[in-house]
mmCIF file with all atom_site columns, C-alpha atoms in Angstrom:
data_model
loop_
_atom_site.group_PDB
_atom_site.id
_atom_site.type_symbol
_atom_site.label_atom_id
_atom_site.label_alt_id
_atom_site.label_comp_id
_atom_site.label_asym_id
_atom_site.label_entity_id
_atom_site.label_seq_id
_atom_site.pdbx_PDB_ins_code
_atom_site.Cartn_x
_atom_site.Cartn_y
_atom_site.Cartn_z
_atom_site.occupancy
_atom_site.B_iso_or_equiv
_atom_site.pdbx_formal_charge
_atom_site.auth_seq_id
_atom_site.auth_comp_id
_atom_site.auth_asym_id
_atom_site.auth_atom_id
_atom_site.pdbx_PDB_model_num
ATOM 1   C CA . GLY A 1 1   ? -0.551 -23.206 -14.766 1.00 52.00 ? 1   GLY A CA 1
ATOM 2   C CA . ALA A 1 2   ? -0.767 -19.949 -16.674 1.00 80.00 ? 2   ALA A CA 1
ATOM 3   C CA . GLY A 1 3   ? 1.445  -18.043 -14.270 1.00 94.00 ? 3   GLY A CA 1
ATOM 4   C CA . VAL A 1 4   ? 3.115  -18.061 -10.880 1.00 97.00 ? 4   VAL A CA 1
ATOM 5   C CA . SER A 1 5   ? 0.540  -18.400 -8.134  1.00 97.00 ? 5   SER A CA 1
ATOM 6   C CA . GLN A 1 6   ? 1.068  -17.366 -4.529  1.00 97.00 ? 6   GLN A CA 1
ATOM 7   C CA . SER A 1 7   ? -1.124 -17.916 -1.497  1.00 97.00 ? 7   SER A CA 1
ATOM 8   C CA . PRO A 1 8   ? -2.392 -16.438 0.640   1.00 97.00 ? 8   PRO A CA 1
ATOM 9   C CA . ARG A 1 9   ? -2.535 -12.992 -0.961  1.00 96.00 ? 9   ARG A CA 1
ATOM 10  C CA . TYR A 1 10  ? -2.738 -11.340 2.444   1.00 97.00 ? 10  TYR A CA 1
ATOM 11  C CA . LYS A 1 11  ? -1.686 -12.598 5.849   1.00 98.00 ? 11  LYS A CA 1
ATOM 12  C CA . VAL A 1 12  ? -1.992 -10.887 9.201   1.00 98.00 ? 12  VAL A CA 1
ATOM 13  C CA . ALA A 1 13  ? 0.032  -12.541 11.933  1.00 98.00 ? 13  ALA A CA 1
ATOM 14  C CA . LYS A 1 14  ? 0.390  -11.759 15.582  1.00 98.00 ? 14  LYS A CA 1
ATOM 15  C CA . ARG A 1 15  ? 3.930  -11.151 16.712  1.00 98.00 ? 15  ARG A CA 1
ATOM 16  C CA . GLY A 1 16  ? 5.523  -14.478 17.596  1.00 98.00 ? 16  GLY A CA 1
ATOM 17  C CA . GLN A 1 17  ? 3.260  -16.530 15.335  1.00 98.00 ? 17  GLN A CA 1
ATOM 18  C CA . ASP A 1 18  ? 4.663  -18.856 12.643  1.00 98.00 ? 18  ASP A CA 1
ATOM 19  C CA . VAL A 1 19  ? 3.547  -18.344 9.038   1.00 98.00 ? 19  VAL A CA 1
ATOM 20  C CA . ALA A 1 20  ? 3.879  -20.341 5.817   1.00 98.00 ? 20  ALA A CA 1
ATOM 21  C CA . LEU A 1 21  ? 3.709  -18.769 2.377   1.00 98.00 ? 21  LEU A CA 1
ATOM 22  C CA . ARG A 1 22  ? 3.145  -20.894 -0.696  1.00 98.00 ? 22  ARG A CA 1
ATOM 23  C CA . CYS A 1 23  ? 4.380  -20.509 -4.253  1.00 98.00 ? 23  CYS A CA 1
ATOM 24  C CA . ASP A 1 24  ? 3.224  -22.524 -7.289  1.00 98.00 ? 24  ASP A CA 1
ATOM 25  C CA . PRO A 1 25  ? 5.679  -21.794 -10.109 1.00 97.00 ? 25  PRO A CA 1
ATOM 26  C CA . ILE A 1 26  ? 5.003  -22.125 -13.816 1.00 96.00 ? 26  ILE A CA 1
ATOM 27  C CA . SER A 1 27  ? 4.978  -25.805 -14.710 1.00 95.00 ? 27  SER A CA 1
ATOM 28  C CA . GLY A 1 28  ? 8.361  -27.018 -15.909 1.00 94.00 ? 28  GLY A CA 1
ATOM 29  C CA . HIS A 1 29  ? 10.313 -24.070 -14.564 1.00 95.00 ? 29  HIS A CA 1
ATOM 30  C CA . VAL A 1 30  ? 13.550 -25.208 -12.993 1.00 95.00 ? 30  VAL A CA 1
ATOM 31  C CA . SER A 1 31  ? 14.541 -22.002 -11.209 1.00 95.00 ? 31  SER A CA 1
ATOM 32  C CA . LEU A 1 32  ? 12.566 -20.529 -8.331  1.00 97.00 ? 32  LEU A CA 1
ATOM 33  C CA . PHE A 1 33  ? 13.313 -17.375 -6.356  1.00 97.00 ? 33  PHE A CA 1
ATOM 34  C CA . TRP A 1 34  ? 11.901 -15.725 -3.266  1.00 98.00 ? 34  TRP A CA 1
ATOM 35  C CA . TYR A 1 35  ? 12.172 -11.965 -2.815  1.00 98.00 ? 35  TYR A CA 1
ATOM 36  C CA . GLN A 1 36  ? 11.133 -9.584  -0.036  1.00 98.00 ? 36  GLN A CA 1
ATOM 37  C CA . GLN A 1 37  ? 9.815  -6.142  -0.928  1.00 96.00 ? 37  GLN A CA 1
ATOM 38  C CA . ALA A 1 38  ? 9.472  -3.397  1.659   1.00 94.00 ? 38  ALA A CA 1
ATOM 39  C CA . LEU A 1 39  ? 7.178  -0.466  0.970   1.00 90.00 ? 39  LEU A CA 1
ATOM 40  C CA . GLY A 1 40  ? 8.647  1.872   -1.624  1.00 88.00 ? 40  GLY A CA 1
ATOM 41  C CA . GLN A 1 41  ? 11.665 -0.334  -2.264  1.00 91.00 ? 41  GLN A CA 1
ATOM 42  C CA . GLY A 1 42  ? 12.732 -2.753  -4.941  1.00 94.00 ? 42  GLY A CA 1
ATOM 43  C CA . PRO A 1 43  ? 12.568 -6.481  -4.265  1.00 96.00 ? 43  PRO A CA 1
ATOM 44  C CA . GLU A 1 44  ? 15.453 -7.928  -2.234  1.00 96.00 ? 44  GLU A CA 1
ATOM 45  C CA . PHE A 1 45  ? 16.705 -11.444 -2.947  1.00 95.00 ? 45  PHE A CA 1
ATOM 46  C CA . LEU A 1 46  ? 16.051 -14.049 -0.269  1.00 97.00 ? 46  LEU A CA 1
ATOM 47  C CA . THR A 1 47  ? 16.758 -17.496 -1.684  1.00 97.00 ? 47  THR A CA 1
ATOM 48  C CA . TYR A 1 48  ? 17.085 -19.541 -4.877  1.00 95.00 ? 48  TYR A CA 1
ATOM 49  C CA . PHE A 1 49  ? 16.192 -23.110 -5.843  1.00 96.00 ? 49  PHE A CA 1
ATOM 50  C CA . GLN A 1 50  ? 17.235 -25.120 -8.838  1.00 95.00 ? 50  GLN A CA 1
ATOM 51  C CA . ASN A 1 51  ? 14.684 -27.921 -8.900  1.00 96.00 ? 51  ASN A CA 1
ATOM 52  C CA . GLU A 1 52  ? 14.597 -29.187 -5.303  1.00 96.00 ? 52  GLU A CA 1
ATOM 53  C CA . ALA A 1 53  ? 18.079 -27.982 -4.417  1.00 96.00 ? 53  ALA A CA 1
ATOM 54  C CA . GLN A 1 54  ? 18.397 -24.748 -2.467  1.00 97.00 ? 54  GLN A CA 1
ATOM 55  C CA . LEU A 1 55  ? 21.564 -23.331 -4.011  1.00 94.00 ? 55  LEU A CA 1
ATOM 56  C CA . ASP A 1 56  ? 21.586 -19.931 -2.376  1.00 93.00 ? 56  ASP A CA 1
ATOM 57  C CA . LYS A 1 57  ? 19.994 -18.799 0.866   1.00 94.00 ? 57  LYS A CA 1
ATOM 58  C CA . SER A 1 58  ? 22.315 -15.877 1.453   1.00 93.00 ? 58  SER A CA 1
ATOM 59  C CA . GLY A 1 59  ? 19.476 -13.342 1.464   1.00 95.00 ? 59  GLY A CA 1
ATOM 60  C CA . LEU A 1 60  ? 17.463 -14.907 4.279   1.00 97.00 ? 60  LEU A CA 1
ATOM 61  C CA . PRO A 1 61  ? 17.580 -12.257 7.036   1.00 95.00 ? 61  PRO A CA 1
ATOM 62  C CA . SER A 1 62  ? 17.719 -14.623 9.996   1.00 95.00 ? 62  SER A CA 1
ATOM 63  C CA . ASP A 1 63  ? 17.476 -18.263 10.988  1.00 96.00 ? 63  ASP A CA 1
ATOM 64  C CA . ARG A 1 64  ? 13.764 -17.686 11.579  1.00 98.00 ? 64  ARG A CA 1
ATOM 65  C CA . PHE A 1 65  ? 13.345 -17.836 7.798   1.00 98.00 ? 65  PHE A CA 1
ATOM 66  C CA . PHE A 1 66  ? 13.253 -21.216 6.103   1.00 97.00 ? 66  PHE A CA 1
ATOM 67  C CA . ALA A 1 67  ? 12.363 -22.215 2.542   1.00 98.00 ? 67  ALA A CA 1
ATOM 68  C CA . GLU A 1 68  ? 11.838 -25.560 0.887   1.00 98.00 ? 68  GLU A CA 1
ATOM 69  C CA . ARG A 1 69  ? 10.911 -27.039 -2.470  1.00 97.00 ? 69  ARG A CA 1
ATOM 70  C CA . PRO A 1 70  ? 10.871 -30.766 -1.739  1.00 96.00 ? 70  PRO A CA 1
ATOM 71  C CA . GLU A 1 71  ? 9.668  -32.071 -5.111  1.00 95.00 ? 71  GLU A CA 1
ATOM 72  C CA . GLY A 1 72  ? 11.105 -29.377 -7.300  1.00 94.00 ? 72  GLY A CA 1
ATOM 73  C CA . SER A 1 73  ? 7.777  -27.699 -7.918  1.00 96.00 ? 73  SER A CA 1
ATOM 74  C CA . VAL A 1 74  ? 5.774  -25.986 -5.166  1.00 98.00 ? 74  VAL A CA 1
ATOM 75  C CA . SER A 1 75  ? 7.816  -23.992 -2.676  1.00 98.00 ? 75  SER A CA 1
ATOM 76  C CA . THR A 1 76  ? 7.040  -22.826 0.829   1.00 98.00 ? 76  THR A CA 1
ATOM 77  C CA . LEU A 1 77  ? 8.643  -19.948 2.682   1.00 98.00 ? 77  LEU A CA 1
ATOM 78  C CA . LYS A 1 78  ? 8.241  -20.306 6.423   1.00 98.00 ? 78  LYS A CA 1
ATOM 79  C CA . ILE A 1 79  ? 8.846  -17.589 8.969   1.00 98.00 ? 79  ILE A CA 1
ATOM 80  C CA . GLN A 1 80  ? 9.013  -18.600 12.602  1.00 98.00 ? 80  GLN A CA 1
ATOM 81  C CA . ARG A 1 81  ? 8.267  -16.307 15.547  1.00 98.00 ? 81  ARG A CA 1
ATOM 82  C CA . THR A 1 82  ? 7.324  -13.406 13.290  1.00 98.00 ? 82  THR A CA 1
ATOM 83  C CA . GLN A 1 83  ? 8.504  -9.914  14.191  1.00 97.00 ? 83  GLN A CA 1
ATOM 84  C CA . GLN A 1 84  ? 7.169  -6.533  13.088  1.00 96.00 ? 84  GLN A CA 1
ATOM 85  C CA . GLU A 1 85  ? 10.171 -6.006  10.828  1.00 96.00 ? 85  GLU A CA 1
ATOM 86  C CA . ASP A 1 86  ? 9.075  -9.071  8.834   1.00 97.00 ? 86  ASP A CA 1
ATOM 87  C CA . SER A 1 87  ? 6.102  -7.089  7.519   1.00 97.00 ? 87  SER A CA 1
ATOM 88  C CA . ALA A 1 88  ? 6.587  -6.847  3.752   1.00 97.00 ? 88  ALA A CA 1
ATOM 89  C CA . VAL A 1 89  ? 5.422  -8.277  0.463   1.00 97.00 ? 89  VAL A CA 1
ATOM 90  C CA . TYR A 1 90  ? 6.966  -11.644 -0.303  1.00 98.00 ? 90  TYR A CA 1
ATOM 91  C CA . LEU A 1 91  ? 7.346  -12.312 -4.004  1.00 97.00 ? 91  LEU A CA 1
ATOM 92  C CA . CYS A 1 92  ? 8.022  -15.602 -5.720  1.00 97.00 ? 92  CYS A CA 1
ATOM 93  C CA . ALA A 1 93  ? 9.437  -15.858 -9.235  1.00 96.00 ? 93  ALA A CA 1
ATOM 94  C CA . SER A 1 94  ? 10.241 -18.723 -11.555 1.00 96.00 ? 94  SER A CA 1
ATOM 95  C CA . SER A 1 95  ? 12.175 -19.091 -14.785 1.00 94.00 ? 95  SER A CA 1
ATOM 96  C CA . LEU A 1 96  ? 12.643 -21.898 -17.247 1.00 92.00 ? 96  LEU A CA 1
ATOM 97  C CA . ARG A 1 97  ? 16.238 -22.188 -16.134 1.00 85.00 ? 97  ARG A CA 1
ATOM 98  C CA . ASP A 1 98  ? 19.050 -20.040 -14.838 1.00 79.00 ? 98  ASP A CA 1
ATOM 99  C CA . ARG A 1 99  ? 19.275 -16.468 -16.110 1.00 76.00 ? 99  ARG A CA 1
ATOM 100 C CA . ARG A 1 100 ? 16.207 -16.678 -18.290 1.00 83.00 ? 100 ARG A CA 1
ATOM 101 C CA . GLU A 1 101 ? 13.172 -14.436 -18.179 1.00 89.00 ? 101 GLU A CA 1
ATOM 102 C CA . ALA A 1 102 ? 11.769 -14.362 -14.655 1.00 92.00 ? 102 ALA A CA 1
ATOM 103 C CA . PHE A 1 103 ? 8.022  -14.403 -14.055 1.00 94.00 ? 103 PHE A CA 1
ATOM 104 C CA . PHE A 1 104 ? 6.652  -13.142 -10.772 1.00 95.00 ? 104 PHE A CA 1
ATOM 105 C CA . GLY A 1 105 ? 3.577  -13.993 -8.758  1.00 96.00 ? 105 GLY A CA 1
ATOM 106 C CA . GLN A 1 106 ? 1.205  -11.449 -7.237  1.00 95.00 ? 106 GLN A CA 1
ATOM 107 C CA . GLY A 1 107 ? 2.965  -11.684 -3.898  1.00 96.00 ? 107 GLY A CA 1
ATOM 108 C CA . THR A 1 108 ? 1.845  -12.264 -0.325  1.00 97.00 ? 108 THR A CA 1
ATOM 109 C CA . ARG A 1 109 ? 1.483  -9.163  1.812   1.00 97.00 ? 109 ARG A CA 1
ATOM 110 C CA . LEU A 1 110 ? 2.455  -10.088 5.363   1.00 98.00 ? 110 LEU A CA 1
ATOM 111 C CA . THR A 1 111 ? 1.522  -7.752  8.193   1.00 98.00 ? 111 THR A CA 1
ATOM 112 C CA . VAL A 1 112 ? 2.784  -8.564  11.675  1.00 98.00 ? 112 VAL A CA 1
ATOM 113 C CA . VAL A 1 113 ? 0.839  -6.875  14.461  1.00 97.00 ? 113 VAL A CA 1
ATOM 114 C CA . LYS B 2 1   ? 28.172 -5.899  -4.127  1.00 80.00 ? 1   LYS B CA 1
ATOM 115 C CA . GLN B 2 2   ? 25.985 -5.022  -7.081  1.00 83.00 ? 2   GLN B CA 1
ATOM 116 C CA . GLU B 2 3   ? 23.936 -1.864  -6.598  1.00 88.00 ? 3   GLU B CA 1
ATOM 117 C CA . VAL B 2 4   ? 21.331 -0.568  -8.986  1.00 93.00 ? 4   VAL B CA 1
ATOM 118 C CA . THR B 2 5   ? 20.269 3.068   -9.294  1.00 94.00 ? 5   THR B CA 1
ATOM 119 C CA . GLN B 2 6   ? 17.165 4.220   -11.110 1.00 96.00 ? 6   GLN B CA 1
ATOM 120 C CA . ILE B 2 7   ? 16.693 7.804   -12.186 1.00 94.00 ? 7   ILE B CA 1
ATOM 121 C CA . PRO B 2 8   ? 14.393 9.614   -11.826 1.00 94.00 ? 8   PRO B CA 1
ATOM 122 C CA . ALA B 2 9   ? 12.784 8.230   -8.679  1.00 95.00 ? 9   ALA B CA 1
ATOM 123 C CA . ALA B 2 10  ? 9.453  9.748   -9.688  1.00 96.00 ? 10  ALA B CA 1
ATOM 124 C CA . LEU B 2 11  ? 8.079  11.330  -12.818 1.00 95.00 ? 11  LEU B CA 1
ATOM 125 C CA . SER B 2 12  ? 4.795  13.035  -13.667 1.00 97.00 ? 12  SER B CA 1
ATOM 126 C CA . VAL B 2 13  ? 4.093  13.911  -17.291 1.00 96.00 ? 13  VAL B CA 1
ATOM 127 C CA . PRO B 2 14  ? 1.146  14.864  -19.508 1.00 97.00 ? 14  PRO B CA 1
ATOM 128 C CA . GLU B 2 15  ? -0.278 12.240  -21.819 1.00 97.00 ? 15  GLU B CA 1
ATOM 129 C CA . GLY B 2 16  ? 1.485  11.863  -25.158 1.00 97.00 ? 16  GLY B CA 1
ATOM 130 C CA . GLU B 2 17  ? 5.017  12.615  -24.027 1.00 97.00 ? 17  GLU B CA 1
ATOM 131 C CA . ASN B 2 18  ? 7.948  10.376  -24.884 1.00 97.00 ? 18  ASN B CA 1
ATOM 132 C CA . LEU B 2 19  ? 9.826  9.257   -21.777 1.00 95.00 ? 19  LEU B CA 1
ATOM 133 C CA . VAL B 2 20  ? 13.246 7.907   -20.870 1.00 96.00 ? 20  VAL B CA 1
ATOM 134 C CA . LEU B 2 21  ? 13.829 5.984   -17.656 1.00 97.00 ? 21  LEU B CA 1
ATOM 135 C CA . ASN B 2 22  ? 17.397 5.255   -16.590 1.00 96.00 ? 22  ASN B CA 1
ATOM 136 C CA . CYS B 2 23  ? 19.022 2.388   -14.735 1.00 96.00 ? 23  CYS B CA 1
ATOM 137 C CA . SER B 2 24  ? 22.700 1.962   -13.842 1.00 94.00 ? 24  SER B CA 1
ATOM 138 C CA . PHE B 2 25  ? 24.666 -0.865  -12.247 1.00 91.00 ? 25  PHE B CA 1
ATOM 139 C CA . THR B 2 26  ? 27.855 -0.568  -10.183 1.00 89.00 ? 26  THR B CA 1
ATOM 140 C CA . ASP B 2 27  ? 29.048 -3.852  -11.697 1.00 84.00 ? 27  ASP B CA 1
ATOM 141 C CA . SER B 2 28  ? 28.817 -3.440  -15.470 1.00 80.00 ? 28  SER B CA 1
ATOM 142 C CA . ALA B 2 29  ? 29.236 -7.166  -16.174 1.00 83.00 ? 29  ALA B CA 1
ATOM 143 C CA . ILE B 2 30  ? 25.529 -7.602  -16.828 1.00 84.00 ? 30  ILE B CA 1
ATOM 144 C CA . TYR B 2 31  ? 24.520 -10.905 -18.361 1.00 85.00 ? 31  TYR B CA 1
ATOM 145 C CA . ASN B 2 32  ? 20.750 -10.389 -18.611 1.00 89.00 ? 32  ASN B CA 1
ATOM 146 C CA . LEU B 2 33  ? 18.588 -7.388  -17.857 1.00 93.00 ? 33  LEU B CA 1
ATOM 147 C CA . GLN B 2 34  ? 14.850 -7.248  -17.352 1.00 95.00 ? 34  GLN B CA 1
ATOM 148 C CA . TRP B 2 35  ? 12.478 -4.328  -17.081 1.00 97.00 ? 35  TRP B CA 1
ATOM 149 C CA . PHE B 2 36  ? 9.330  -4.813  -15.042 1.00 97.00 ? 36  PHE B CA 1
ATOM 150 C CA . ARG B 2 37  ? 6.186  -2.893  -14.348 1.00 97.00 ? 37  ARG B CA 1
ATOM 151 C CA . GLN B 2 38  ? 4.500  -2.956  -10.936 1.00 96.00 ? 38  GLN B CA 1
ATOM 152 C CA . ASP B 2 39  ? 1.020  -1.607  -10.301 1.00 94.00 ? 39  ASP B CA 1
ATOM 153 C CA . PRO B 2 40  ? 0.040  -0.668  -6.731  1.00 90.00 ? 40  PRO B CA 1
ATOM 154 C CA . GLY B 2 41  ? -0.551 -3.754  -4.607  1.00 85.00 ? 41  GLY B CA 1
ATOM 155 C CA . LYS B 2 42  ? 0.368  -6.080  -7.463  1.00 87.00 ? 42  LYS B CA 1
ATOM 156 C CA . GLY B 2 43  ? 3.229  -8.303  -8.448  1.00 89.00 ? 43  GLY B CA 1
ATOM 157 C CA . LEU B 2 44  ? 5.772  -7.604  -11.176 1.00 94.00 ? 44  LEU B CA 1
ATOM 158 C CA . THR B 2 45  ? 4.925  -7.856  -14.849 1.00 95.00 ? 45  THR B CA 1
ATOM 159 C CA . SER B 2 46  ? 7.826  -8.555  -17.186 1.00 94.00 ? 46  SER B CA 1
ATOM 160 C CA . LEU B 2 47  ? 8.084  -5.961  -19.960 1.00 97.00 ? 47  LEU B CA 1
ATOM 161 C CA . LEU B 2 48  ? 11.340 -6.650  -21.770 1.00 96.00 ? 48  LEU B CA 1
ATOM 162 C CA . LEU B 2 49  ? 14.299 -8.979  -21.402 1.00 94.00 ? 49  LEU B CA 1
ATOM 163 C CA . ILE B 2 50  ? 17.688 -8.146  -22.899 1.00 93.00 ? 50  ILE B CA 1
ATOM 164 C CA . GLN B 2 51  ? 19.722 -11.313 -23.062 1.00 87.00 ? 51  GLN B CA 1
ATOM 165 C CA . SER B 2 52  ? 23.484 -11.653 -23.059 1.00 80.00 ? 52  SER B CA 1
ATOM 166 C CA . SER B 2 53  ? 23.940 -11.407 -26.834 1.00 86.00 ? 53  SER B CA 1
ATOM 167 C CA . GLN B 2 54  ? 21.538 -8.518  -27.312 1.00 90.00 ? 54  GLN B CA 1
ATOM 168 C CA . ARG B 2 55  ? 21.794 -4.744  -26.977 1.00 92.00 ? 55  ARG B CA 1
ATOM 169 C CA . GLU B 2 56  ? 18.141 -3.771  -27.144 1.00 95.00 ? 56  GLU B CA 1
ATOM 170 C CA . GLN B 2 57  ? 14.592 -5.065  -27.243 1.00 96.00 ? 57  GLN B CA 1
ATOM 171 C CA . THR B 2 58  ? 11.338 -3.554  -28.451 1.00 97.00 ? 58  THR B CA 1
ATOM 172 C CA . SER B 2 59  ? 7.739  -4.306  -27.608 1.00 96.00 ? 59  SER B CA 1
ATOM 173 C CA . GLY B 2 60  ? 5.051  -1.989  -28.915 1.00 97.00 ? 60  GLY B CA 1
ATOM 174 C CA . ARG B 2 61  ? 5.703  1.492   -27.545 1.00 98.00 ? 61  ARG B CA 1
ATOM 175 C CA . LEU B 2 62  ? 8.527  0.263   -25.318 1.00 98.00 ? 62  LEU B CA 1
ATOM 176 C CA . ASN B 2 63  ? 12.193 0.054   -26.212 1.00 98.00 ? 63  ASN B CA 1
ATOM 177 C CA . ALA B 2 64  ? 14.958 -0.954  -23.826 1.00 97.00 ? 64  ALA B CA 1
ATOM 178 C CA . SER B 2 65  ? 18.670 -0.767  -24.483 1.00 96.00 ? 65  SER B CA 1
ATOM 179 C CA . LEU B 2 66  ? 21.715 -1.903  -22.573 1.00 93.00 ? 66  LEU B CA 1
ATOM 180 C CA . ASP B 2 67  ? 25.239 -0.489  -22.764 1.00 91.00 ? 67  ASP B CA 1
ATOM 181 C CA . LYS B 2 68  ? 27.357 -3.225  -21.235 1.00 86.00 ? 68  LYS B CA 1
ATOM 182 C CA . SER B 2 69  ? 30.521 -1.150  -21.242 1.00 87.00 ? 69  SER B CA 1
ATOM 183 C CA . SER B 2 70  ? 28.997 1.343   -18.827 1.00 89.00 ? 70  SER B CA 1
ATOM 184 C CA . GLY B 2 71  ? 26.420 -0.858  -17.090 1.00 90.00 ? 71  GLY B CA 1
ATOM 185 C CA . ARG B 2 72  ? 23.592 1.474   -18.059 1.00 93.00 ? 72  ARG B CA 1
ATOM 186 C CA . SER B 2 73  ? 20.152 0.714   -19.428 1.00 95.00 ? 73  SER B CA 1
ATOM 187 C CA . THR B 2 74  ? 17.364 2.947   -20.633 1.00 97.00 ? 74  THR B CA 1
ATOM 188 C CA . LEU B 2 75  ? 13.677 2.257   -21.080 1.00 97.00 ? 75  LEU B CA 1
ATOM 189 C CA . TYR B 2 76  ? 12.036 4.431   -23.689 1.00 97.00 ? 76  TYR B CA 1
ATOM 190 C CA . ILE B 2 77  ? 8.244  4.832   -23.617 1.00 98.00 ? 77  ILE B CA 1
ATOM 191 C CA . ALA B 2 78  ? 6.746  6.442   -26.680 1.00 98.00 ? 78  ALA B CA 1
ATOM 192 C CA . ALA B 2 79  ? 3.505  8.422   -26.680 1.00 98.00 ? 79  ALA B CA 1
ATOM 193 C CA . SER B 2 80  ? 2.772  7.820   -22.997 1.00 97.00 ? 80  SER B CA 1
ATOM 194 C CA . GLN B 2 81  ? -0.781 7.037   -21.863 1.00 97.00 ? 81  GLN B CA 1
ATOM 195 C CA . PRO B 2 82  ? -2.498 7.224   -18.463 1.00 97.00 ? 82  PRO B CA 1
ATOM 196 C CA . GLY B 2 83  ? -2.514 3.417   -18.417 1.00 97.00 ? 83  GLY B CA 1
ATOM 197 C CA . ASP B 2 84  ? 1.284  3.506   -18.338 1.00 97.00 ? 84  ASP B CA 1
ATOM 198 C CA . SER B 2 85  ? 1.137  4.908   -14.795 1.00 98.00 ? 85  SER B CA 1
ATOM 199 C CA . ALA B 2 86  ? 2.976  2.435   -12.552 1.00 97.00 ? 86  ALA B CA 1
ATOM 200 C CA . THR B 2 87  ? 6.361  1.808   -10.965 1.00 97.00 ? 87  THR B CA 1
ATOM 201 C CA . TYR B 2 88  ? 9.021  0.631   -13.395 1.00 98.00 ? 88  TYR B CA 1
ATOM 202 C CA . LEU B 2 89  ? 11.811 -1.576  -12.063 1.00 97.00 ? 89  LEU B CA 1
ATOM 203 C CA . CYS B 2 90  ? 14.995 -2.736  -13.735 1.00 96.00 ? 90  CYS B CA 1
ATOM 204 C CA . ALA B 2 91  ? 16.805 -5.868  -12.620 1.00 95.00 ? 91  ALA B CA 1
ATOM 205 C CA . GLY B 2 92  ? 20.162 -7.233  -13.737 1.00 92.00 ? 92  GLY B CA 1
ATOM 206 C CA . CYS B 2 93  ? 21.775 -10.614 -13.538 1.00 89.00 ? 93  CYS B CA 1
ATOM 207 C CA . THR B 2 94  ? 25.551 -10.423 -13.624 1.00 83.00 ? 94  THR B CA 1
ATOM 208 C CA . SER B 2 95  ? 27.875 -12.936 -15.206 1.00 76.00 ? 95  SER B CA 1
ATOM 209 C CA . GLY B 2 96  ? 28.538 -15.868 -12.944 1.00 76.00 ? 96  GLY B CA 1
ATOM 210 C CA . THR B 2 97  ? 25.336 -15.460 -10.924 1.00 80.00 ? 97  THR B CA 1
ATOM 211 C CA . TYR B 2 98  ? 21.699 -16.387 -11.400 1.00 83.00 ? 98  TYR B CA 1
ATOM 212 C CA . LYS B 2 99  ? 19.837 -13.915 -9.227  1.00 88.00 ? 99  LYS B CA 1
ATOM 213 C CA . TYR B 2 100 ? 18.382 -10.656 -10.411 1.00 91.00 ? 100 TYR B CA 1
ATOM 214 C CA . ILE B 2 101 ? 19.323 -7.543  -8.436  1.00 93.00 ? 101 ILE B CA 1
ATOM 215 C CA . PHE B 2 102 ? 16.703 -4.806  -8.498  1.00 95.00 ? 102 PHE B CA 1
ATOM 216 C CA . GLY B 2 103 ? 16.719 -1.056  -8.498  1.00 94.00 ? 103 GLY B CA 1
ATOM 217 C CA . THR B 2 104 ? 14.314 0.913   -6.302  1.00 92.00 ? 104 THR B CA 1
ATOM 218 C CA . GLY B 2 105 ? 12.134 1.863   -9.246  1.00 95.00 ? 105 GLY B CA 1
ATOM 219 C CA . THR B 2 106 ? 10.763 4.916   -11.035 1.00 97.00 ? 106 THR B CA 1
ATOM 220 C CA . ARG B 2 107 ? 7.200  5.881   -10.103 1.00 97.00 ? 107 ARG B CA 1
ATOM 221 C CA . LEU B 2 108 ? 5.543  7.159   -13.260 1.00 98.00 ? 108 LEU B CA 1
ATOM 222 C CA . LYS B 2 109 ? 2.302  9.089   -13.428 1.00 97.00 ? 109 LYS B CA 1
ATOM 223 C CA . VAL B 2 110 ? 0.870  10.011  -16.816 1.00 97.00 ? 110 VAL B CA 1
ATOM 224 C CA . LEU B 2 111 ? -1.795 12.680  -16.600 1.00 97.00 ? 111 LEU B CA 1
ATOM 225 C CA . ALA B 2 112 ? -4.821 12.648  -18.906 1.00 94.00 ? 112 ALA B CA 1
#
């Protein structure tokens, strides 16, 4: 595709509900990142994939957060039993390979009520 | 742990001014550095990438430089326009890692 695509753009979840956020990276991009951005802050790293391998998940805030990229293309970030503190914008980025120019999607704004 | 500081946090200027935005890293071993623009409610748009062998990059009215000895980068915006109003974020990737670490951004408003 022309750019990184994320869906849904907006998600409202009731506290305790599970959510799944999708990221379609630029075709052929090996590296894929998920970031979390709180209001007024810079993006914070969550996790990194190289193809289908999740090489770094050190930024995931709790074991309620899970990410996968089973075929090395589309990625899903899943949050179980959502809490109010999970409310943020979740950004996905891809790059051709490690440490190259990163391209970001529009993000998914998650609001937990 | 890498920390990134952006100064100023906010800036409001009249149209036509030349601007300098600053970014500094606690770990100066920066491999790549990217400057991004973020409009309200939007994702990040890549502006400039300074790769490991480079010291600066230019695109139109934008110029970014990186001093690897000090871990500091500047983004220069010439002849600012109201359309430049946005939040500008710098992000660095240090040697031996692959993830970009972001600053908190500079919120720029250019007044017509």
